[in-house]
Coordinates of C-alpha atoms and ligand atoms in Angstrom, one line a residue:
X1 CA -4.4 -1.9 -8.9
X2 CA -2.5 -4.0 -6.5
X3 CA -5.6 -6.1 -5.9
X4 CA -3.3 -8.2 -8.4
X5 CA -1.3 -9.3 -5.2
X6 CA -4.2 -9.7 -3.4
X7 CA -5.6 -13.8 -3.9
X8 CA -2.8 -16.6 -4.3
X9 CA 0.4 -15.9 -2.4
X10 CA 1.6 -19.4 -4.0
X11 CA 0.8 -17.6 -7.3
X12 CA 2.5 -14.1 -6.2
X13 CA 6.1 -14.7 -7.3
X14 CA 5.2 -17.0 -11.1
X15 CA 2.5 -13.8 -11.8
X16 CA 4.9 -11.0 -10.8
X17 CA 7.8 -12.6 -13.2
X18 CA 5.2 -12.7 -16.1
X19 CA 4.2 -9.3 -15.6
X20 CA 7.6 -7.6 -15.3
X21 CA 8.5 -9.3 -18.7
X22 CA 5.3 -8.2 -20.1
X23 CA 5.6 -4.7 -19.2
X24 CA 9.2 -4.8 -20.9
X25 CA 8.0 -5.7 -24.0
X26 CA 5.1 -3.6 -23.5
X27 CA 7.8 -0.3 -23.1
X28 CA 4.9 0.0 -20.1
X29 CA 4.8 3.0 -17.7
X30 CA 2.0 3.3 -15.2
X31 CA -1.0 1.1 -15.0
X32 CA -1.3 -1.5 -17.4
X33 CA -5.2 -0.6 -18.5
X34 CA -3.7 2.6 -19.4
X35 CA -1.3 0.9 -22.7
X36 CA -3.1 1.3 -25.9
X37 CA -2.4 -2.7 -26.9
X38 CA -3.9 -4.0 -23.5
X39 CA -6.3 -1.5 -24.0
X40 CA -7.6 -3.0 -27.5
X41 CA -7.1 -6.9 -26.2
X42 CA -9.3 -6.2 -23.2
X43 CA -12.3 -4.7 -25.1
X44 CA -11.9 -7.4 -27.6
X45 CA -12.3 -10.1 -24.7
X46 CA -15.3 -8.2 -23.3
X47 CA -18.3 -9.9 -25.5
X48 CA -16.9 -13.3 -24.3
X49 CA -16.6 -12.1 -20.2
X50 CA -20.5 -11.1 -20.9
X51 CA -21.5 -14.5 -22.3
X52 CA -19.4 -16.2 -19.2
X53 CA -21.0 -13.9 -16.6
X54 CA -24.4 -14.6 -18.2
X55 CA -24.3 -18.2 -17.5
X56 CA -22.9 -17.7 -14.1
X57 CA -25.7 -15.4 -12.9
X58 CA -23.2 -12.6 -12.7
X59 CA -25.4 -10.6 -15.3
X60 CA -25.3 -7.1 -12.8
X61 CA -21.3 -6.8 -12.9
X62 CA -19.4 -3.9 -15.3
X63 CA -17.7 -5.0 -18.6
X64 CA -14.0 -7.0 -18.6
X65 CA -12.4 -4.0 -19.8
X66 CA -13.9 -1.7 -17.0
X67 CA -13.1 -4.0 -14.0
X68 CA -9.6 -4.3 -15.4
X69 CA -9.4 -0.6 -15.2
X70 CA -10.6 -0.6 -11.6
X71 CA -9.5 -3.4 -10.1
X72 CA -6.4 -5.0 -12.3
X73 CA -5.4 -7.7 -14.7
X74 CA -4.9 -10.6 -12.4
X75 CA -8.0 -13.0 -12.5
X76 CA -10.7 -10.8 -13.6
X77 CA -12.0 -12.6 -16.8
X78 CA -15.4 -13.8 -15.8
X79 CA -15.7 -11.6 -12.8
X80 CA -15.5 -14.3 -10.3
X81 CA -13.5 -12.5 -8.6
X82 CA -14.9 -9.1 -8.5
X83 CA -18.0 -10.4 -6.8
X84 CA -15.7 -12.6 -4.4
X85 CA -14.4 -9.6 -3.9
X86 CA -17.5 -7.3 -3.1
X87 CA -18.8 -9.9 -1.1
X88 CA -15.8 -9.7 1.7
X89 CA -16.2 -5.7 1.3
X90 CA -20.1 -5.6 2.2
X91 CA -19.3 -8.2 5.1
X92 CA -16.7 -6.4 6.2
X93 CA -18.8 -3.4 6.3
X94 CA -21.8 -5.4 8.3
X95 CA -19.2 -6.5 10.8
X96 CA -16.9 -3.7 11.6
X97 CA -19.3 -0.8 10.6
X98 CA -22.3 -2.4 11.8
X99 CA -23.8 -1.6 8.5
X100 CA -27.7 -1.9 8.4
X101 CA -30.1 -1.5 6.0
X102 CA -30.7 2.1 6.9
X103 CA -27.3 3.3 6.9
X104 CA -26.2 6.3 4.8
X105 CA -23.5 5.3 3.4
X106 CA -20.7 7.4 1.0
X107 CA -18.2 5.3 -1.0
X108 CA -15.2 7.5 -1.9
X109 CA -13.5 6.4 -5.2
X110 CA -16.2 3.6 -5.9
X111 CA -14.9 2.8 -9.2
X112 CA -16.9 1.1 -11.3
X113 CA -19.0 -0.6 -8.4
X114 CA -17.4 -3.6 -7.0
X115 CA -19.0 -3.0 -3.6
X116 CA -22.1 -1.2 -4.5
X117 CA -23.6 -4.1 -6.5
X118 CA -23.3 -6.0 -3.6
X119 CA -25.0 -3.4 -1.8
X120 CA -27.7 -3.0 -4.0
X121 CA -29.1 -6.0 -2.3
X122 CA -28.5 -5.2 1.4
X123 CA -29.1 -1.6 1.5
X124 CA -32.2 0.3 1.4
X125 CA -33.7 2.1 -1.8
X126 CA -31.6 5.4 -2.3
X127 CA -29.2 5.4 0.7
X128 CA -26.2 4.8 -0.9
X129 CA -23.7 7.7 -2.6
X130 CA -20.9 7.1 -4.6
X131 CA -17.9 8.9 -5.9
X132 CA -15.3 8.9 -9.0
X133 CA -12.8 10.8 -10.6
X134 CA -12.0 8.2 -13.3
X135 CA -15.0 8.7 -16.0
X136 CA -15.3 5.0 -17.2
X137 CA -15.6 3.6 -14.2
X138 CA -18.0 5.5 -12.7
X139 CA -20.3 5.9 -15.8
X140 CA -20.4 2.1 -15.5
X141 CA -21.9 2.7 -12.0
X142 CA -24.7 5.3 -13.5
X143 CA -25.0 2.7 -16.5
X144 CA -25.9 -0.3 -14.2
X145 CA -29.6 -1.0 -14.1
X146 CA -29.2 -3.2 -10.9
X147 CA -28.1 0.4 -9.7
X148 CA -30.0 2.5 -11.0
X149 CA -33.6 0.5 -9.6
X150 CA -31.8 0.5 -6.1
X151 CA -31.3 4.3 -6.3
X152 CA -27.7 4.5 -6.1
X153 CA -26.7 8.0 -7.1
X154 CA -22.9 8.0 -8.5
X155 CA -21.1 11.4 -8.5
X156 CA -18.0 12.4 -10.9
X157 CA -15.8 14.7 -10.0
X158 CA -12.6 15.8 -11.6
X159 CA -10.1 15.7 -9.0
X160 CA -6.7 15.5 -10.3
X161 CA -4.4 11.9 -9.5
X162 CA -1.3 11.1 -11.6
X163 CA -2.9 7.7 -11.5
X164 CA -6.2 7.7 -12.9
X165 CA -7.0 11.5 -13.4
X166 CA -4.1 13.1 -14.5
X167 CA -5.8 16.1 -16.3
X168 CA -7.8 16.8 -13.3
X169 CA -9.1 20.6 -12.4
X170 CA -9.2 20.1 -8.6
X171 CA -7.0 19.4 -6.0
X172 CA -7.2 16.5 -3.4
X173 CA -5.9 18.4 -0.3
X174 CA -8.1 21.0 -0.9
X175 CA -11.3 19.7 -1.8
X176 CA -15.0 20.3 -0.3
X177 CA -17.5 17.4 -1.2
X178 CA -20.7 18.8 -1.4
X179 CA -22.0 16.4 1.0
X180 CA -23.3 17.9 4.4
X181 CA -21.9 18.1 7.9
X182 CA -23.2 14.8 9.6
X183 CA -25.2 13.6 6.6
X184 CA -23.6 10.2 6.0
X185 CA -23.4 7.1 8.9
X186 CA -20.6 5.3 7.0
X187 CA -18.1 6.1 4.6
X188 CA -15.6 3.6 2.6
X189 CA -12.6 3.8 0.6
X190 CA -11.4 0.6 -1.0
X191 CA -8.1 1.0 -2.6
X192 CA -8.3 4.4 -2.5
X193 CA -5.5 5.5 -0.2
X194 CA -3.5 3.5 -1.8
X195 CA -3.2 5.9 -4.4
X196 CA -2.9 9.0 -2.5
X197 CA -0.2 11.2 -1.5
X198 CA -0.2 12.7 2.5
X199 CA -1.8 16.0 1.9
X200 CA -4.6 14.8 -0.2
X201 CA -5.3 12.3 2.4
X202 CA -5.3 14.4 5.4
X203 CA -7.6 16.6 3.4
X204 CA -9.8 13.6 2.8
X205 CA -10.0 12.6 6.4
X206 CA -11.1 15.9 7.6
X207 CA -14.2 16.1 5.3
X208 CA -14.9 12.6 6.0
X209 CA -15.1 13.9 9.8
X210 CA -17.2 16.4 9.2
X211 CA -19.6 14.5 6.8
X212 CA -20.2 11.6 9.2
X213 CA -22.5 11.8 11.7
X214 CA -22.0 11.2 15.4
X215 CA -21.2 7.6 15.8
X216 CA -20.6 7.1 12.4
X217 CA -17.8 4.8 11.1
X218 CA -15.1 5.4 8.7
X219 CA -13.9 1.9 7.0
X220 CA -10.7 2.1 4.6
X221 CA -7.8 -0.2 3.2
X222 CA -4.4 0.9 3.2
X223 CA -0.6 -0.9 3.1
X224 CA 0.2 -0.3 6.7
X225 CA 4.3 -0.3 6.4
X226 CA 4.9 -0.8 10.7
X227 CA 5.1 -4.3 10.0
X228 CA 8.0 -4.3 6.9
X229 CA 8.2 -2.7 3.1
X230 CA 6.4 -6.1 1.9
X231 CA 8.5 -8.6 -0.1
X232 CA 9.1 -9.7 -3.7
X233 CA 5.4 -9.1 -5.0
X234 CA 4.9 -5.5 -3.5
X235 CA 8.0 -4.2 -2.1
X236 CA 7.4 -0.4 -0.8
X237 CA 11.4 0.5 -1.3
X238 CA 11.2 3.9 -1.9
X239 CA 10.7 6.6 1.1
X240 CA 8.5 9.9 0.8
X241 CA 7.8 12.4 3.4
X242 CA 5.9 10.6 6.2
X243 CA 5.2 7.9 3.3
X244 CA 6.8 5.2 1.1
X245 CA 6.0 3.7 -2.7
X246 CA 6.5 1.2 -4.6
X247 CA 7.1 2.4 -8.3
X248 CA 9.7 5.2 -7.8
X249 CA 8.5 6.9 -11.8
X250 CA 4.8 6.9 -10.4
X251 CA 4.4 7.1 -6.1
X252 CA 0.4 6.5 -6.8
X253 CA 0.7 2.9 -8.0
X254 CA 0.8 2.2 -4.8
X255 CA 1.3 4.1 -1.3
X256 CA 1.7 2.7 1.8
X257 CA 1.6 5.0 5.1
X258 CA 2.7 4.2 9.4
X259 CA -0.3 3.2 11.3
X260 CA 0.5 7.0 13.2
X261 CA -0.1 8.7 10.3
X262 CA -3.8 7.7 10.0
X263 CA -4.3 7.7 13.6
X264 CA -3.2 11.4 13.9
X265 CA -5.2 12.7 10.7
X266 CA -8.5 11.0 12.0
X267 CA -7.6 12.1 15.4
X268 CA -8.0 16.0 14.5
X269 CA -10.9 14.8 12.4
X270 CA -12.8 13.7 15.6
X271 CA -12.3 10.1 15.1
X272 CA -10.8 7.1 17.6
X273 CA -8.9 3.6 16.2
X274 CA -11.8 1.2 16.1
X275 CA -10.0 -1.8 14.8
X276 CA -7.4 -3.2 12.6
X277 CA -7.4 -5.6 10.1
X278 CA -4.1 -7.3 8.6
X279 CA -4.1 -8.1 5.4
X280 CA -2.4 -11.1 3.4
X281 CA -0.4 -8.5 0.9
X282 CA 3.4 -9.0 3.3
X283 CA 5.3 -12.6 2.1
X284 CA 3.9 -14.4 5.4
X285 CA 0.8 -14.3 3.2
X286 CA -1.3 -13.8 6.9
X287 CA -4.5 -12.0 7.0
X288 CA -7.9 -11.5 8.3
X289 CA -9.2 -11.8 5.2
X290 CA -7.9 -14.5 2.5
X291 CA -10.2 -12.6 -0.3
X292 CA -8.9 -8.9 0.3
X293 CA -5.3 -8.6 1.3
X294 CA -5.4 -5.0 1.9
X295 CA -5.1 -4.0 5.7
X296 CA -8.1 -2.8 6.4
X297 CA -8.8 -0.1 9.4
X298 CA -12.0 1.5 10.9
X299 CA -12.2 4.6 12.6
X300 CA -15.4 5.6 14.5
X301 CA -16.4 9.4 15.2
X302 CA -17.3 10.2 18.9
X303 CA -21.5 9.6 19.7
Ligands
SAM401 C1 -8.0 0.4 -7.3 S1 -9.4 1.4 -7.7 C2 -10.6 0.8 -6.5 C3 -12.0 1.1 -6.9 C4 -13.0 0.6 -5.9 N1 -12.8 1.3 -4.7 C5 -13.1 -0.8 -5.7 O1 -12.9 -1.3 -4.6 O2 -13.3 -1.6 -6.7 C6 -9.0 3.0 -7.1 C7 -10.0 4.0 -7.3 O3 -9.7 5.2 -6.6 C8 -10.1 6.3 -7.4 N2 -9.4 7.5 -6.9 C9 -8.1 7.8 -7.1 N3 -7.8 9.0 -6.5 C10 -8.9 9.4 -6.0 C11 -9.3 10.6 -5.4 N4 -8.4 11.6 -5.1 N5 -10.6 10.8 -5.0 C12 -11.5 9.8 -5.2 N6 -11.2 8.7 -5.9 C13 -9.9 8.5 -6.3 C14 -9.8 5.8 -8.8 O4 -10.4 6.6 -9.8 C15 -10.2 4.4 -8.8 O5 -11.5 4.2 -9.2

């Protein structure tokens, strides 16, 4: 969600006023896609999105309401945007990952496919898996014919998050994906983290270890809190074990973690610091990467 933070620092401060007094009126808890009323004015906007995208060549991206869903309100009518967006993901991927065409590649929480559409046209028929727990989005993936010719295979699975899967029947620190040991060369979480607590994560990072093969890379974005809580737009006031949050009713909105943390968990997974990546979230409004202002680290498993 806090992709809404992520483009125009200059903007930060105007949008963040006109969203607290929105969600007042609104009586709003949680994510905003989750109020019936924004709910109902989304959908309605949807026909027009698709008309917008059609003349913009942006035919192969989800509906309004679904990319709201996935990736916030802020600037997502017309999905500009979203395929800004996916573009800096898949380069990142090429760059840091050293992505090629051949690459098997595992997106964990892949929403509804802001990075696989982009894919579609860079990676080989049928290497690429993704994975959901939030229904929509990813029956928008399985939906997608620009997918579905490129082979993309899209997994649900109901693992429970406060967020976007409360009613969930699994837990996140003790899942097994049913991928196998050493079958993927690169796995991605985008805003995934984010909305994680510790012991889901560490769970996470151990099956990503043992599904990647030697060599393999490990890509995610976090908020990396060594370098302060953020400032007026995302401020990470509040202090969990080991972690800290932003919204002190919901600690998934957003989570933010010390660089140590990851670097122990992928440690015992078998995995080494490849690189770090700052993103433009903090009030300096610095970052590697104008488009994505996550921070952005890449772990790589021993060859
Ligand atoms: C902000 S969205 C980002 C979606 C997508 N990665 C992208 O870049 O557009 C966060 C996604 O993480 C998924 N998610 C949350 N908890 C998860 C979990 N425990 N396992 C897998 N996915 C999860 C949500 O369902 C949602 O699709």
């Amino acid at each position: 969600m806090w992709e809404n933070f992520l483009f125009s620092v200059d903007r930060k401060e105007t949008t963040m006023s006109m969203r607290l007094l929105a969600r007042k009126m609104l009586f709003m808890r949680g994510a905003s896609w989750q109020h019936p009323v924004i709910r109902l004015g989304l959908t309605a906007l949807d026909p027009v999105d698709a008309i917008i995208r059609s003349a913009t060549g942006l035919r192969s991206l989800p509906r309004y309401s679904t990319r709201v869903r996935s990736n916030g309100l802020s600037n997502q009518f017309g999905g500009g945007k979203f395929a800004r967006q996916g573009r800096v993901i898949l380069h990142m991927l090429q760059r840091h990952c050293a992505l090629s065409p051949k690459s098997r590649v595992l997106e964990i929480g892949c929403g509804c496919g802001r990075t696989a559409v982009q894919l579609a046209s860079f990676l080989e028929a049928e290497k690429y898996v993704g994975m959901d727990i939030e229904m929509v989005s990813l029956e928008a993936c399985r939906d997608n014919p620009h997918l579905k010719r490129r082979g993309f295979k899209f997994d649900l699975i109901d693992i429970q998050n406060n967020e976007y899967n409360p009613k969930g029947r699994f837990r996140a620190d003790e899942y097994r994906f049913s991928y196998l040991d050493g079958s993927m060369d690169c796995v991605f979480l985008i805003s995934v983290f984010t909305h994680m607590l510790p012991e889901d994560v560490s769970n996470y990072v151990t099956e990503i270890g043992r599904m990647l093969d030697r060599g393999g890379m490990c890509l995610f974005s976090t908020f990396l809190i060594d370098h302060g809580r953020g400032g007026r737009g995302l401020n990470f006031a509040h202090d969990g074990n080991g972690f800290s949050y932003y919204d002190v009713r919901m600690p998934e909105i957003a989570v933010a973690y010390p660089q140590r943390f990851f670097e122990d968990s992928f440690g015992r997974a078998g995995l080494v610091l490849h690189e770090v990546k700052l993103g433009s979230w903090r009030d300096d409004g610095r970052g590697s990467y104008p488009e994505f202002g996550q921070d952005v680290l890449v772990f790589k498993k021993a060859a």
